[in-house]
GROMACS .gro file of C-alpha atoms in nm:
model
  401
    1MET     CA    1  -4.540  32.487   6.870
    2ALA     CA    2  -4.475  32.125   6.794
    3ASP     CA    3  -4.218  31.950   6.997
    4VAL     CA    4  -3.885  31.923   6.819
    5THR     CA    5  -3.660  31.627   6.887
    6VAL     CA    6  -3.297  31.716   6.846
    7SER     CA    7  -3.062  31.423   6.795
    8ALA     CA    8  -2.721  31.435   6.952
    9VAL     CA    9  -2.468  31.528   6.689
   10GLU     CA   10  -2.226  31.242   6.643
   11ARG     CA   11  -1.871  31.372   6.642
   12PRO     CA   12  -1.681  31.260   6.336
   13ARG     CA   13  -1.403  31.013   6.398
   14PRO     CA   14  -1.064  31.185   6.378
   15VAL     CA   15  -0.867  31.119   6.064
   16HIS     CA   16  -0.499  31.081   6.138
   17ARG     CA   17  -0.198  31.060   5.915
   18GLY     CA   18   0.071  30.805   5.991
   19ALA     CA   19   0.308  31.088   6.078
   20ASP     CA   20   0.053  31.225   6.328
   21LEU     CA   21   0.048  30.898   6.517
   22LEU     CA   22   0.424  30.873   6.506
   23ALA     CA   23   0.449  31.216   6.666
   24ALA     CA   24   0.201  31.107   6.934
   25TYR     CA   25   0.408  30.807   7.044
   26LEU     CA   26   0.527  30.823   7.404
   27PRO     CA   27   0.695  30.553   7.612
   28GLY     CA   28   0.423  30.316   7.728
   29SER     CA   29   0.232  30.337   7.399
   30PHE     CA   30   0.232  30.078   7.121
   31TYR     CA   31   0.322  30.190   6.768
   32PHE     CA   32   0.313  29.967   6.460
   33SER     CA   33   0.325  30.077   6.097
   34SER     CA   34   0.339  29.882   5.773
   35PRO     CA   35   0.229  29.924   5.412
   36ARG     CA   36  -0.116  29.822   5.540
   37GLY     CA   37  -0.146  30.116   5.780
   38THR     CA   38  -0.045  30.263   6.115
   39LEU     CA   39  -0.175  30.176   6.461
   40LEU     CA   40  -0.109  30.360   6.786
   41ALA     CA   41  -0.248  30.224   7.112
   42ASP     CA   42  -0.242  30.387   7.455
   43GLY     CA   43  -0.322  30.272   7.805
   44VAL     CA   44  -0.372  29.918   7.929
   45HIS     CA   45  -0.724  29.781   7.968
   46SER     CA   46  -0.594  29.434   8.051
   47ARG     CA   47  -0.286  29.216   8.019
   48VAL     CA   48  -0.291  28.895   7.819
   49GLN     CA   49  -0.197  28.568   7.986
   50PRO     CA   50  -0.144  28.249   7.784
   51VAL     CA   51  -0.420  27.988   7.805
   52ARG     CA   52  -0.290  27.629   7.806
   53GLY     CA   53   0.041  27.760   7.675
   54SER     CA   54  -0.118  27.948   7.385
   55HIS     CA   55  -0.090  28.326   7.356
   56ALA     CA   56  -0.354  28.310   7.081
   57ARG     CA   57  -0.613  28.149   7.310
   58GLY     CA   58  -0.527  28.397   7.583
   59ALA     CA   59  -0.570  28.681   7.333
   60THR     CA   60  -0.907  28.546   7.217
   61ALA     CA   61  -1.035  28.539   7.576
   62ALA     CA   62  -0.897  28.887   7.653
   63LEU     CA   63  -1.050  29.037   7.338
   64ALA     CA   64  -1.393  28.888   7.412
   65ALA     CA   65  -1.380  29.025   7.768
   66ALA     CA   66  -1.273  29.369   7.641
   67ALA     CA   67  -1.558  29.378   7.389
   68ALA     CA   68  -1.806  29.281   7.661
   69ALA     CA   69  -1.666  29.563   7.877
   70GLY     CA   70  -1.737  29.815   7.600
   71ILE     CA   71  -1.385  29.871   7.465
   72PRO     CA   72  -1.439  29.981   7.103
   73GLU     CA   73  -1.257  29.777   6.837
   74PRO     CA   74  -1.030  29.602   7.088
   75VAL     CA   75  -0.692  29.469   6.980
   76VAL     CA   76  -0.418  29.270   7.145
   77ALA     CA   77  -0.082  29.438   7.083
   78GLY     CA   78   0.275  29.381   7.189
   79ALA     CA   79   0.565  29.143   7.153
   80VAL     CA   80   0.672  28.787   7.236
   81GLY     CA   81   1.035  28.689   7.296
   82PHE     CA   82   1.251  28.443   7.105
   83ARG     CA   83   1.278  28.144   7.337
   84PRO     CA   84   0.992  27.904   7.419
   85GLY     CA   85   0.826  28.035   7.730
   86ALA     CA   86   1.007  28.368   7.694
   87GLU     CA   87   0.864  28.683   7.845
   88SER     CA   88   0.587  28.857   7.654
   89GLY     CA   89   0.434  29.202   7.665
   90LEU     CA   90   0.085  29.150   7.521
   91VAL     CA   91  -0.192  29.386   7.632
   92VAL     CA   92  -0.542  29.496   7.537
   93PRO     CA   93  -0.499  29.876   7.517
   94SER     CA   94  -0.773  30.117   7.617
   95VAL     CA   95  -0.748  30.346   7.315
   96VAL     CA   96  -0.657  30.254   6.957
   97ARG     CA   97  -0.599  30.507   6.681
   98ARG     CA   98  -0.538  30.416   6.318
   99ALA     CA   99  -0.409  30.585   6.007
  100GLY     CA  100  -0.273  30.502   5.669
  101ALA     CA  101   0.085  30.398   5.609
  102PRO     CA  102   0.328  30.653   5.753
  103GLY     CA  103   0.444  30.798   5.420
  104ALA     CA  104   0.677  31.096   5.443
  105VAL     CA  105   0.789  31.174   5.795
  106ARG     CA  106   0.957  31.506   5.863
  107ALA     CA  107   1.296  31.504   6.025
  108PRO     CA  108   1.284  31.504   6.406
  109GLU     CA  109   1.360  31.829   6.582
  110ALA     CA  110   1.731  31.887   6.627
  111GLU     CA  111   1.869  31.738   6.947
  112ALA     CA  112   2.194  31.780   7.126
  113GLU     CA  113   2.431  31.526   6.972
  114ALA     CA  114   2.473  31.231   7.206
  115SER     CA  115   2.810  31.087   7.299
  116TRP     CA  116   2.808  30.707   7.283
  117SER     CA  117   3.025  30.425   7.407
  118LEU     CA  118   2.992  30.086   7.231
  119ARG     CA  119   3.053  29.741   7.375
  120PRO     CA  120   3.025  29.433   7.151
  121ARG     CA  121   2.907  29.109   7.314
  122PRO     CA  122   3.086  28.891   7.225
  123GLU     CA  123   3.391  29.058   7.076
  124PRO     CA  124   3.411  29.013   6.696
  125ASP     CA  125   3.670  28.734   6.723
  126GLY     CA  126   3.446  28.552   6.971
  127TYR     CA  127   3.154  28.566   6.728
  128ALA     CA  128   3.369  28.434   6.442
  129ASP     CA  129   3.485  28.148   6.668
  130ALA     CA  130   3.122  28.061   6.748
  131VAL     CA  131   3.043  28.046   6.374
  132GLY     CA  132   3.340  27.811   6.332
  133ARG     CA  133   3.205  27.582   6.607
  134ALA     CA  134   2.863  27.583   6.441
  135LEU     CA  135   3.022  27.485   6.110
  136GLU     CA  136   3.181  27.185   6.282
  137LEU     CA  137   2.834  27.071   6.393
  138ILE     CA  138   2.702  27.117   6.039
  139GLU     CA  139   2.991  26.922   5.891
  140ARG     CA  140   2.926  26.644   6.144
  141GLY     CA  141   2.563  26.626   6.034
  142ASP     CA  142   2.406  26.749   6.360
  143LEU     CA  143   2.267  27.064   6.195
  144ARG     CA  144   2.175  27.194   5.854
  145LYS     CA  145   2.146  27.558   5.957
  146VAL     CA  146   2.175  27.772   6.269
  147VAL     CA  147   2.131  28.148   6.304
  148LEU     CA  148   2.389  28.299   6.538
  149ALA     CA  149   2.341  28.652   6.670
  150ARG     CA  150   2.563  28.898   6.848
  151CYS     CA  151   2.483  29.197   7.066
  152LEU     CA  152   2.607  29.554   7.062
  153GLU     CA  153   2.543  29.756   7.377
  154ALA     CA  154   2.546  30.132   7.324
  155THR     CA  155   2.545  30.369   7.620
  156ALA     CA  156   2.471  30.741   7.578
  157ASP     CA  157   2.567  31.030   7.803
  158ALA     CA  158   2.197  31.117   7.849
  159PRO     CA  159   1.864  30.928   7.843
  160VAL     CA  160   1.766  30.814   7.493
  161TRP     CA  161   1.453  30.985   7.355
  162VAL     CA  162   1.262  30.696   7.199
  163PRO     CA  163   1.015  30.899   6.983
  164ALA     CA  164   1.300  31.072   6.798
  165LEU     CA  165   1.481  30.741   6.738
  166LEU     CA  166   1.157  30.580   6.615
  167ALA     CA  167   1.087  30.875   6.384
  168ARG     CA  168   1.431  30.839   6.223
  169LEU     CA  169   1.371  30.468   6.162
  170VAL     CA  170   1.035  30.531   5.995
  171ARG     CA  171   1.171  30.820   5.793
  172ALA     CA  172   1.460  30.606   5.665
  173ASP     CA  173   1.231  30.324   5.545
  174PRO     CA  174   0.853  30.396   5.546
  175ALA     CA  175   0.790  30.052   5.388
  176ALA     CA  176   0.936  29.865   5.687
  177TYR     CA  177   0.736  29.707   5.968
  178ALA     CA  178   0.823  29.975   6.224
  179PHE     CA  179   0.735  29.926   6.587
  180ALA     CA  180   0.780  30.052   6.940
  181THR     CA  181   0.627  29.878   7.239
  182ASP     CA  182   0.669  29.891   7.615
  183VAL     CA  183   0.839  29.575   7.744
  184THR     CA  184   0.927  29.705   8.090
  185ALA     CA  185   0.995  29.415   8.326
  186ALA     CA  186   1.030  29.383   8.701
  187GLY     CA  187   1.366  29.517   8.808
  188ASP     CA  188   1.410  29.761   8.517
  189ARG     CA  189   1.551  30.092   8.641
  190ALA     CA  190   1.347  30.286   8.382
  191PRO     CA  191   1.084  30.217   8.112
  192ARG     CA  192   1.214  29.968   7.856
  193THR     CA  193   1.102  29.995   7.494
  194LEU     CA  194   1.146  29.745   7.213
  195LEU     CA  195   1.171  29.930   6.883
  196GLY     CA  196   1.287  29.865   6.531
  197ALA     CA  197   1.215  29.862   6.159
  198SER     CA  198   1.185  29.502   6.047
  199PRO     CA  199   1.188  29.410   5.678
  200GLU     CA  200   1.026  29.072   5.750
  201LEU     CA  201   0.654  29.000   5.776
  202LEU     CA  202   0.603  28.685   5.982
  203VAL     CA  203   0.233  28.663   5.895
  204SER     CA  204  -0.070  28.884   5.833
  205ARG     CA  205  -0.435  28.795   5.814
  206ARG     CA  206  -0.724  28.985   5.661
  207GLY     CA  207  -1.051  28.791   5.660
  208GLY     CA  208  -0.962  28.448   5.529
  209THR     CA  209  -0.650  28.561   5.345
  210VAL     CA  210  -0.309  28.494   5.495
  211VAL     CA  211   0.027  28.633   5.379
  212ALA     CA  212   0.379  28.544   5.497
  213ASN     CA  213   0.701  28.685   5.356
  214PRO     CA  214   1.007  28.494   5.479
  215LEU     CA  215   1.350  28.641   5.415
  216ALA     CA  216   1.674  28.439   5.424
  217GLY     CA  217   1.994  28.486   5.229
  218SER     CA  218   2.136  28.837   5.245
  219ALA     CA  219   2.403  29.072   5.114
  220PRO     CA  220   2.498  29.422   5.233
  221ARG     CA  221   2.379  29.713   5.020
  222THR     CA  222   2.658  29.949   4.914
  223GLY     CA  223   2.484  30.249   4.758
  224ASP     CA  224   2.696  30.206   4.445
  225GLU     CA  225   2.454  30.114   4.165
  226ALA     CA  226   2.695  29.898   3.965
  227LEU     CA  227   2.826  29.712   4.270
  228ASP     CA  228   2.473  29.657   4.402
  229ARG     CA  229   2.368  29.507   4.066
  230GLU     CA  230   2.658  29.264   4.097
  231ARG     CA  231   2.559  29.171   4.453
  232ILE     CA  232   2.196  29.112   4.351
  233ALA     CA  233   2.310  28.888   4.064
  234ARG     CA  234   2.540  28.689   4.294
  235LEU     CA  235   2.264  28.653   4.553
  236ARG     CA  236   2.026  28.513   4.290
  237GLU     CA  237   2.284  28.252   4.186
  238SER     CA  238   2.440  28.167   4.524
  239ALA     CA  239   2.385  27.800   4.607
  240LYS     CA  240   2.457  27.875   4.973
  241ASP     CA  241   2.202  28.159   4.997
  242LEU     CA  242   1.939  27.982   4.786
  243GLY     CA  243   1.972  27.673   5.004
  244GLU     CA  244   1.941  27.881   5.319
  245HIS     CA  245   1.632  28.050   5.178
  246ALA     CA  246   1.475  27.719   5.074
  247HIS     CA  247   1.496  27.594   5.436
  248THR     CA  248   1.295  27.893   5.556
  249ALA     CA  249   1.038  27.923   5.276
  250GLY     CA  250   0.974  27.549   5.283
  251GLN     CA  251   0.906  27.544   5.656
  252VAL     CA  252   0.674  27.848   5.638
  253ALA     CA  253   0.479  27.685   5.352
  254GLU     CA  254   0.455  27.355   5.542
  255VAL     CA  255   0.316  27.523   5.855
  256LEU     CA  256   0.064  27.741   5.670
  257GLY     CA  257  -0.042  27.437   5.469
  258ARG     CA  258  -0.185  27.288   5.789
  259TYR     CA  259  -0.434  27.576   5.814
  260CYS     CA  260  -0.500  27.674   5.451
  261THR     CA  261  -0.703  27.508   5.177
  262ASP     CA  262  -0.520  27.698   4.902
  263LEU     CA  263  -0.156  27.799   4.923
  264ASP     CA  264   0.041  27.989   4.660
  265VAL     CA  265   0.417  27.939   4.693
  266PRO     CA  266   0.632  28.093   4.417
  267ASP     CA  267   0.882  27.865   4.246
  268GLY     CA  268   1.178  28.075   4.356
  269PRO     CA  269   1.266  28.386   4.558
  270GLU     CA  270   1.289  28.746   4.450
  271VAL     CA  271   1.545  28.997   4.576
  272ILE     CA  272   1.414  29.287   4.784
  273GLY     CA  273   1.611  29.580   4.921
  274THR     CA  274   1.616  29.784   5.241
  275PRO     CA  275   1.832  30.093   5.287
  276THR     CA  276   2.112  29.869   5.422
  277MET     CA  277   2.062  29.514   5.287
  278TRP     CA  278   1.951  29.293   4.996
  279HIS     CA  279   1.741  28.987   5.087
  280LEU     CA  280   1.607  28.680   4.911
  281SER     CA  281   1.230  28.699   4.960
  282THR     CA  282   0.934  28.466   4.900
  283ARG     CA  283   0.579  28.600   4.939
  284ILE     CA  284   0.346  28.312   5.032
  285THR     CA  285  -0.032  28.357   5.030
  286GLY     CA  286  -0.310  28.124   5.141
  287ARG     CA  287  -0.680  28.089   5.216
  288LEU     CA  288  -0.780  27.970   5.563
  289ALA     CA  289  -0.989  27.658   5.598
  290ASP     CA  290  -1.152  27.783   5.924
  291SER     CA  291  -1.105  28.151   6.008
  292SER     CA  292  -1.316  28.117   6.326
  293ASP     CA  293  -1.060  27.894   6.504
  294PRO     CA  294  -0.853  28.096   6.758
  295GLU     CA  295  -0.545  27.910   6.638
  296CYS     CA  296  -0.612  28.066   6.294
  297SER     CA  297  -0.600  28.423   6.424
  298ALA     CA  298  -0.303  28.628   6.311
  299LEU     CA  299  -0.140  28.566   6.650
  300GLY     CA  300  -0.220  28.195   6.638
  301LEU     CA  301  -0.058  28.159   6.298
  302ALA     CA  302   0.242  28.364   6.415
  303GLU     CA  303   0.286  28.130   6.712
  304ALA     CA  304   0.269  27.827   6.482
  305LEU     CA  305   0.537  27.974   6.255
  306HIS     CA  306   0.772  28.104   6.525
  307PRO     CA  307   1.065  28.059   6.524
  308THR     CA  308   1.125  28.017   6.152
  309PRO     CA  309   1.461  27.890   6.021
  310ALA     CA  310   1.536  28.255   5.934
  311VAL     CA  311   1.601  28.328   6.304
  312CYS     CA  312   1.663  27.981   6.451
  313GLY     CA  313   1.772  27.699   6.221
  314VAL     CA  314   1.715  27.342   6.100
  315PRO     CA  315   1.632  27.121   6.281
  316ALA     CA  316   1.473  27.376   6.512
  317ASP     CA  317   1.527  27.204   6.848
  318THR     CA  318   1.896  27.135   6.783
  319ALA     CA  319   1.946  27.485   6.645
  320ALA     CA  320   1.782  27.644   6.951
  321ALA     CA  321   2.005  27.439   7.184
  322THR     CA  322   2.310  27.544   6.982
  323ILE     CA  323   2.209  27.910   7.005
  324ALA     CA  324   2.172  27.881   7.383
  325ARG     CA  325   2.517  27.722   7.405
  326LEU     CA  326   2.710  27.951   7.167
  327GLU     CA  327   2.550  28.295   7.223
  328PRO     CA  328   2.669  28.467   7.544
  329GLU     CA  329   2.374  28.713   7.555
  330ASP     CA  330   2.010  28.618   7.599
  331ARG     CA  331   1.820  28.745   7.293
  332GLY     CA  332   1.522  28.870   7.489
  333TYR     CA  333   1.272  28.998   7.232
  334TYR     CA  334   1.519  28.993   6.942
  335ALA     CA  335   1.414  28.736   6.678
  336GLY     CA  336   1.073  28.706   6.845
  337MET     CA  337   0.756  28.862   6.705
  338VAL     CA  338   0.578  29.194   6.740
  339GLY     CA  339   0.241  29.311   6.613
  340TRP     CA  340  -0.131  29.312   6.679
  341THR     CA  341  -0.448  29.101   6.645
  342GLY     CA  342  -0.807  29.226   6.643
  343LEU     CA  343  -1.133  29.086   6.780
  344HIS     CA  344  -1.208  28.879   6.469
  345GLY     CA  345  -0.856  28.745   6.421
  346ASP     CA  346  -0.716  28.989   6.166
  347GLY     CA  347  -0.377  29.143   6.228
  348GLU     CA  348  -0.008  29.161   6.143
  349TRP     CA  349   0.302  29.018   6.309
  350ALA     CA  350   0.659  29.098   6.209
  351VAL     CA  351   0.983  28.928   6.304
  352THR     CA  352   1.170  29.144   6.556
  353ILE     CA  353   1.490  29.192   6.361
  354ARG     CA  354   1.665  29.527   6.298
  355SER     CA  355   1.555  29.594   6.653
  356ALA     CA  356   1.685  29.717   6.987
  357GLU     CA  357   1.577  29.745   7.346
  358VAL     CA  358   1.609  30.094   7.495
  359CYS     CA  359   1.625  30.156   7.871
  360ASP     CA  360   1.730  30.496   8.001
  361ARG     CA  361   2.076  30.561   7.849
  362THR     CA  362   2.132  30.209   7.714
  363VAL     CA  363   2.042  30.064   7.374
  364ARG     CA  364   2.096  29.688   7.323
  365LEU     CA  365   2.107  29.595   6.953
  366PHE     CA  366   2.116  29.244   6.807
  367ALA     CA  367   2.198  29.116   6.460
  368GLY     CA  368   2.228  28.761   6.332
  369ALA     CA  369   2.343  28.562   6.032
  370GLY     CA  370   2.243  28.219   5.903
  371VAL     CA  371   2.525  27.963   5.920
  372VAL     CA  372   2.505  27.679   5.667
  373ALA     CA  373   2.754  27.457   5.487
  374GLY     CA  374   2.981  27.691   5.293
  375SER     CA  375   2.953  27.981   5.538
  376GLU     CA  376   3.271  28.170   5.626
  377PRO     CA  377   3.306  28.307   5.981
  378ARG     CA  378   3.438  28.649   5.876
  379ALA     CA  379   3.169  28.688   5.609
  380GLU     CA  380   2.895  28.615   5.867
  381LEU     CA  381   3.057  28.866   6.103
  382ALA     CA  382   3.048  29.127   5.825
  383GLU     CA  383   2.682  29.047   5.756
  384THR     CA  384   2.585  29.114   6.118
  385GLY     CA  385   2.778  29.441   6.101
  386ALA     CA  386   2.578  29.544   5.795
  387LYS     CA  387   2.251  29.458   5.970
  388PHE     CA  388   2.342  29.674   6.269
  389ARG     CA  389   2.352  29.973   6.032
  390THR     CA  390   1.972  30.022   6.036
  391LEU     CA  391   1.974  30.117   6.406
  392LEU     CA  392   2.322  30.268   6.412
  393ARG     CA  393   2.230  30.504   6.128
  394ALA     CA  394   1.924  30.622   6.324
  395MET     CA  395   2.149  30.676   6.626
  396GLY     CA  396   2.403  30.875   6.424
  397LEU     CA  397   2.663  30.597   6.460
  398GLU     CA  398   2.686  30.446   6.112
  399GLY     CA  399   3.041  30.329   6.046
  400SER     CA  400   3.106  30.249   6.412
  401VAL     CA  401   3.123  29.870   6.357
   0.00000   0.00000   0.00000
């Protein structure tokens, strides 16, 4: 009988749905979903350290080392905080699973209803006073715009189950940039997770194509069709909101123009909606001049763009100093960036808004509003309250602020 060579049967790669990966999330994993698809990463092959102050160069070195070590399709995933030199949680995970966009997500299993206590930091009057002080700086000519945030600390009577909270966020808005990533730091009494459902794409890269979608200028969504039409119309005609948006879109276009040969910037913004807000939105696309440069990776471009005027202000250095002086709570990862970058530079990074940090029984939420000439302190306070609704609704606390 002739010898028969039997080849090893190659196991087919598993095909996951976005909802499957969502269900598989556990604290310590990395979850990121967008209209482009869903990524879940587990384990830590290595941690990413900046090289010469650049997370992008550190990521490039870590990805090359992971590929050489045999990690299949390595990615760098995680988050970077708001302030320059802020803490970061960027890792090369050991296992990466992908799926399409999350689509329909079934309701989480019923849980015992939590009892919550809420503590605003600062108190609402304190936030309105800070907006008033910022307006004095704007009137004096020191600033054109500053984004002031406030914190809401929610404490439950039992540990918060992150997967259920994440599932509610994705179910409420499958089109959002939803994320959950471990940001546990030394001294934390329990695992700490950054999670949220951001409406704002900081930057994505696929091959040589780059997309950014800055948002600035907002109005709360009411759920009443006639009233929402009025709010959309006012937003489109508001000199204050259009000026605020122009600051942000112009800066994003200027930064991407340093790296792109072709850049398409629409003449004016559109209005997009989330379940809780209306936003002025400009989708900017470009073609990279040199996609092989580590600074042109998705993470490199995100670092170049961060922080945009949508989360900081104009001029940026003065706005950042004003934020440090007027905000009583350190932002941590709020208004930073979260996402992933692959071996060849492709990836997606979102702005960490509509986000919270969860540690044991405590959830720290942040929301901000852009202060420009013509802003009113109580209106900016109301805007932050509306932005809190994304997380509060998922926590069963809508209407609490």
